[in-house]
CSV table of C-alpha atoms in Angstrom, one decimal:
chain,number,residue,atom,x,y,z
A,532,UNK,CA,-119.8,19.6,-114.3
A,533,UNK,CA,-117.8,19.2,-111.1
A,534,UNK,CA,-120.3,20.4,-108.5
A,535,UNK,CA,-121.9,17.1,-108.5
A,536,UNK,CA,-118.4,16.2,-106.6
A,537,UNK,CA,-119.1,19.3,-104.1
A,538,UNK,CA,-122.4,18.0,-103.2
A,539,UNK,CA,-121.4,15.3,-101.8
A,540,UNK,CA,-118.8,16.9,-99.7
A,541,UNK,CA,-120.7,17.6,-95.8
A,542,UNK,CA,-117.7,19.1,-94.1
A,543,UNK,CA,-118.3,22.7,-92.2
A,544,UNK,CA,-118.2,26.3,-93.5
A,545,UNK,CA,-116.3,26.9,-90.3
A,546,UNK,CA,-113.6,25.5,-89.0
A,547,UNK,CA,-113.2,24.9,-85.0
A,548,UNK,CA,-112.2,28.6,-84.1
A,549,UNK,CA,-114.7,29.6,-86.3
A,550,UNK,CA,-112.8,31.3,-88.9
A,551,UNK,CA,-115.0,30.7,-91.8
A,552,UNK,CA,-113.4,28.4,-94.5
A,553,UNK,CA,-114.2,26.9,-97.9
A,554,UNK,CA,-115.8,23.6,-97.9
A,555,UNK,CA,-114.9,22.1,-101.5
A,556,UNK,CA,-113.8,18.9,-102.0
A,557,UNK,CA,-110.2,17.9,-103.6
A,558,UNK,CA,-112.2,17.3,-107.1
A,559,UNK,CA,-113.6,20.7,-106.7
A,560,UNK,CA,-110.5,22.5,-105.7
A,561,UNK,CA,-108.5,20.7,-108.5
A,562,UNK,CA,-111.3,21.6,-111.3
A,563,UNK,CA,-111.2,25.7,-109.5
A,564,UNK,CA,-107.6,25.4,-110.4
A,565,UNK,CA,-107.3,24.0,-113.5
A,566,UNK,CA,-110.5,26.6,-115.1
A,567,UNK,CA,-108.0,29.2,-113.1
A,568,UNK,CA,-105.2,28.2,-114.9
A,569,UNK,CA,-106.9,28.8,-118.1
A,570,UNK,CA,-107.8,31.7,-117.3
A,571,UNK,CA,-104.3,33.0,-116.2
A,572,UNK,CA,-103.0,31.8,-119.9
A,573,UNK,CA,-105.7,33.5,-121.6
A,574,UNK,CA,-104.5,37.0,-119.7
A,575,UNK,CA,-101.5,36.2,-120.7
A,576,UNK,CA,-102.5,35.8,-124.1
A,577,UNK,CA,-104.4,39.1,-124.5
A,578,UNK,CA,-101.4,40.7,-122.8
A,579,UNK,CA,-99.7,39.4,-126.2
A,580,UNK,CA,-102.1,40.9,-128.6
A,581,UNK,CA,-102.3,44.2,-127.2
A,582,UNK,CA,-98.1,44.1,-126.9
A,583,UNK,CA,-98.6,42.6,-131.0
A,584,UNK,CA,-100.9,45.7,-131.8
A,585,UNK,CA,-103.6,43.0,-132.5
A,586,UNK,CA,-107.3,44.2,-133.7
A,587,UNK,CA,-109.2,45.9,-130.8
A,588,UNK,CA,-112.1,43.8,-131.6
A,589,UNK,CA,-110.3,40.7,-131.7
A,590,UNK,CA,-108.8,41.6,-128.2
A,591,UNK,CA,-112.4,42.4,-126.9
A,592,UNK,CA,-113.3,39.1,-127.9
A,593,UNK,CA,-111.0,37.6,-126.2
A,594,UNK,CA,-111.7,39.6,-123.4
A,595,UNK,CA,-114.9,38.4,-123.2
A,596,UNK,CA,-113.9,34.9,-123.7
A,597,UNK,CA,-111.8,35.5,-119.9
A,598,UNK,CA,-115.3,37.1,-118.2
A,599,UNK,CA,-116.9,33.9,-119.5
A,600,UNK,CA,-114.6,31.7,-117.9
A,601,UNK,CA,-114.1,33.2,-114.6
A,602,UNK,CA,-118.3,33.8,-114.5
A,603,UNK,CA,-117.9,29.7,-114.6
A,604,UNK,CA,-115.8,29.7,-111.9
A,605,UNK,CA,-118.6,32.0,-109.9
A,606,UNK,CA,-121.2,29.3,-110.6
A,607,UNK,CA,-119.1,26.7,-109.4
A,608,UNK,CA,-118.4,28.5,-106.4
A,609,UNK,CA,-121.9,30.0,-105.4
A,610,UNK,CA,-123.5,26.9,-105.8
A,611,UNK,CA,-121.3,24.9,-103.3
A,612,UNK,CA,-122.1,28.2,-101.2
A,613,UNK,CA,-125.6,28.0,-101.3
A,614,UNK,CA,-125.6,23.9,-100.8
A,615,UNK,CA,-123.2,23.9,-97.7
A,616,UNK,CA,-122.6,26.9,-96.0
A,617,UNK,CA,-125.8,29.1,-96.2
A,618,UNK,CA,-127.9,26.2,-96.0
A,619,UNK,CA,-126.0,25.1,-92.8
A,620,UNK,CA,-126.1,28.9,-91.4
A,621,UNK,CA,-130.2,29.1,-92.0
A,622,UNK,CA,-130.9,25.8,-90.1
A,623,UNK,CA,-128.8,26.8,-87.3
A,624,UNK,CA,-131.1,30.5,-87.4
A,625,UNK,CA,-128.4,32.6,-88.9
A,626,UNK,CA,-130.9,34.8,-91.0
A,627,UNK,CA,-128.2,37.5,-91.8
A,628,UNK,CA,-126.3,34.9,-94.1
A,629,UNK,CA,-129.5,35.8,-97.0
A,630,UNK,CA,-128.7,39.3,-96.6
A,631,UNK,CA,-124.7,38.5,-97.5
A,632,UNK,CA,-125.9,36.3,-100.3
A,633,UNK,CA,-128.0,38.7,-101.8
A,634,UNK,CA,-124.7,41.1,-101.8
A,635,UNK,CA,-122.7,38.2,-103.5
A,636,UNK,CA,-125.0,37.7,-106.0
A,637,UNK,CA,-125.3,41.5,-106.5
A,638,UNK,CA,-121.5,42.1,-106.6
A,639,UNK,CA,-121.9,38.9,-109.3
A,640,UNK,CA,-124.5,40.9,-111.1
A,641,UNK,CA,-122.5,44.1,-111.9
């Protein structure tokens, strides 16, 4: 899995104007993109079968095959999130970053 790449990367969550920014290394951003690339073809794909009349279940399936991947892409994200930047914002006293987390995870959740 990728993250181990992420860990290792120690740059900021905020950039010098602090306009908060992502932290992820070139192997992270390149493995983000390729897993959304996927994705993108596999949209593209169900956009096929519904236009082809294919079997509703088979469509669900596939459906569910495209929540799976992007869900993957979550986990790749929120755990460079947790290592890096809310780490970073709790030992500087930034207590109000656990409250935006547990919305994250929430809005993850539904």
């Amino acid at each position: 899995m990728a993250t181990s790449e992420e860990s290792n990367n120690s740059e900021s969550c905020y950039s010098i104007n602090s306009e908060r920014k992502s932290h992820h290394s070139p192997e992270v951003k390149k493995n983000l993109a390729s897993r959304l690339n996927r994705v993108e073809g596999q949209i593209r794909g169900i956009k096929g079968l519904i236009e082809k009349d294919t079997y509703c279940d088979d469509v669900i399936t596939q459906i569910a095959a495209v929540q799976s991947a992007l869900n993957g892409v979550s986990k790749i994200l929120l755990e460079g999130h947790l290592k890096h930047c809310i780490v970073e914002r709790v030992q500087e006293g930034d207590k109000e970053v656990v409250d935006e987390l547990l919305t994250t995870i929430k809005r993850l959740m539904k």
